[in-house]
PDB file of C-alpha atoms in Angstrom:
ATOM      1  CA  MET A  71      64.612  42.302 -25.947  1.00 89.00           C
ATOM      2  CA  LYS A  72      64.877  38.650 -26.968  1.00 91.00           C
ATOM      3  CA  LEU A  73      66.483  37.733 -23.654  1.00 95.00           C
ATOM      4  CA  ALA A  74      63.633  39.373 -21.743  1.00 96.00           C
ATOM      5  CA  LEU A  75      61.062  37.525 -23.862  1.00 95.00           C
ATOM      6  CA  ASP A  76      62.899  34.238 -23.363  1.00 95.00           C
ATOM      7  CA  ILE A  77      62.932  34.715 -19.596  1.00 97.00           C
ATOM      8  CA  PHE A  78      59.247  35.686 -19.634  1.00 97.00           C
ATOM      9  CA  LEU A  79      58.460  32.585 -21.706  1.00 96.00           C
ATOM     10  CA  ILE A  80      60.297  30.325 -19.254  1.00 97.00           C
ATOM     11  CA  ILE A  81      58.526  31.871 -16.261  1.00 98.00           C
ATOM     12  CA  THR A  82      55.087  31.612 -17.857  1.00 98.00           C
ATOM     13  CA  SER A  83      55.805  28.026 -18.922  1.00 97.00           C
ATOM     14  CA  LEU A  84      56.688  27.025 -15.371  1.00 98.00           C
ATOM     15  CA  LEU A  85      53.672  28.851 -13.944  1.00 97.00           C
ATOM     16  CA  LEU A  86      51.372  27.213 -16.481  1.00 97.00           C
ATOM     17  CA  MET A  87      52.674  23.749 -15.580  1.00 97.00           C
ATOM     18  CA  LEU A  88      52.217  24.501 -11.874  1.00 96.00           C
ATOM     19  CA  PHE A  89      48.667  25.788 -12.292  1.00 95.00           C
ATOM     20  CA  ILE A  90      47.655  22.849 -14.463  1.00 94.00           C
ATOM     21  CA  LEU A  91      49.009  20.431 -11.868  1.00 93.00           C
ATOM     22  CA  LEU A  92      47.075  22.238  -9.139  1.00 91.00           C
ATOM     23  CA  HIS A  93      43.762  21.572 -10.858  1.00 85.00           C
ATOM     24  CA  ARG A  94      41.518  18.939  -9.404  1.00 76.00           C
ATOM     25  CA  GLY A  95      40.933  15.927 -11.553  1.00 72.00           C
ATOM     26  CA  LYS A  96      38.338  13.228 -11.073  1.00 63.00           C
ATOM     27  CA  GLY A  97      39.902  11.979  -7.859  1.00 57.00           C
ATOM     28  CA  GLY A  98      40.988  15.284  -6.333  1.00 56.00           C
ATOM     29  CA  GLY A  99      44.217  17.140  -6.844  1.00 58.00           C
ATOM     30  CA  LEU A 100      46.859  19.289  -5.301  1.00 60.00           C
ATOM     31  CA  SER A 101      44.366  22.148  -5.060  1.00 56.00           C
ATOM     32  CA  SER A 102      42.657  20.320  -2.203  1.00 59.00           C
ATOM     33  CA  LEU A 103      45.807  20.883  -0.151  1.00 62.00           C
ATOM     34  CA  PHE A 104      45.185  24.627  -0.343  1.00 62.00           C
ATOM     35  CA  GLY A 105      41.503  24.648   0.539  1.00 61.00           C
ATOM     36  CA  GLY A 106      40.097  23.421  -2.744  1.00 55.00           C
ATOM     37  CA  GLY A 107      38.340  20.529  -1.016  1.00 54.00           C
ATOM     38  CA  VAL A 108      35.603  22.771   0.385  1.00 53.00           C
ATOM     39  CA  GLN A 109      32.743  22.740  -2.102  1.00 51.00           C
ATOM     40  CA  SER A 110      30.161  25.448  -2.632  1.00 45.00           C
ATOM     41  CA  SER A 111      26.615  24.168  -2.300  1.00 45.00           C
ATOM     42  CA  LEU A 112      25.237  26.371  -5.085  1.00 47.00           C
ATOM     43  CA  SER A 113      27.652  25.979  -7.973  1.00 53.00           C
ATOM     44  CA  GLY A 114      29.306  22.624  -7.345  1.00 53.00           C
ATOM     45  CA  SER A 115      32.730  24.210  -7.770  1.00 68.00           C
ATOM     46  CA  SER A 116      34.772  25.889  -5.079  1.00 86.00           C
ATOM     47  CA  VAL A 117      35.852  29.508  -5.186  1.00 89.00           C
ATOM     48  CA  VAL A 118      39.469  28.395  -5.127  1.00 87.00           C
ATOM     49  CA  GLU A 119      38.947  26.181  -8.180  1.00 88.00           C
ATOM     50  CA  ARG A 120      37.209  28.960 -10.126  1.00 91.00           C
ATOM     51  CA  ASN A 121      39.971  31.431  -9.286  1.00 94.00           C
ATOM     52  CA  LEU A 122      42.560  28.844 -10.269  1.00 94.00           C
ATOM     53  CA  ASP A 123      40.757  28.428 -13.598  1.00 93.00           C
ATOM     54  CA  ARG A 124      40.885  32.175 -14.212  1.00 96.00           C
ATOM     55  CA  VAL A 125      44.559  32.483 -13.308  1.00 96.00           C
ATOM     56  CA  THR A 126      45.410  29.485 -15.498  1.00 96.00           C
ATOM     57  CA  VAL A 127      43.615  31.029 -18.481  1.00 97.00           C
ATOM     58  CA  VAL A 128      45.386  34.369 -18.001  1.00 98.00           C
ATOM     59  CA  VAL A 129      48.803  32.701 -17.736  1.00 98.00           C
ATOM     60  CA  ALA A 130      48.032  30.564 -20.806  1.00 97.00           C
ATOM     61  CA  ILE A 131      47.129  33.682 -22.816  1.00 98.00           C
ATOM     62  CA  LEU A 132      50.350  35.399 -21.707  1.00 98.00           C
ATOM     63  CA  TRP A 133      52.270  32.233 -22.635  1.00 97.00           C
ATOM     64  CA  VAL A 134      50.794  32.218 -26.158  1.00 97.00           C
ATOM     65  CA  ILE A 135      51.556  35.924 -26.580  1.00 97.00           C
ATOM     66  CA  ALA A 136      55.158  35.304 -25.474  1.00 96.00           C
ATOM     67  CA  ILE A 137      55.532  32.442 -27.972  1.00 96.00           C
ATOM     68  CA  ILE A 138      54.188  34.596 -30.809  1.00 96.00           C
ATOM     69  CA  ALA A 139      56.444  37.504 -29.817  1.00 96.00           C
ATOM     70  CA  VAL A 140      59.548  35.304 -29.702  1.00 95.00           C
ATOM     71  CA  GLY A 141      58.634  33.794 -33.062  1.00 95.00           C
ATOM     72  CA  LEU A 142      58.151  37.207 -34.655  1.00 95.00           C
ATOM     73  CA  LEU A 143      61.376  38.478 -33.146  1.00 94.00           C
ATOM     74  CA  VAL A 144      63.328  35.496 -34.470  1.00 93.00           C
ATOM     75  CA  ARG A 145      61.754  35.758 -37.899  1.00 94.00           C
ATOM     76  CA  PHE A 146      61.947  39.525 -38.402  1.00 93.00           C
ATOM     77  CA  GLY A 147      64.506  40.562 -35.789  1.00 78.00           C
TER      78      GLY A 147
END
């Protein structure tokens, strides 16, 4: 069980780093390489950027859950 949680934690950590790096900063970002440069006229944020925000939040929540689970398993396991 601990090995599976450790692997899951490593995968979510790498995904979280990748998604954070894909975000557009003040001067653009790697997301513009994948179509993030096209802006929506209504919201000021592209669909790609909003979806990237959602995926990043989901991965971050899974990452926190994995950290808590590993900590509980080490403490009580």
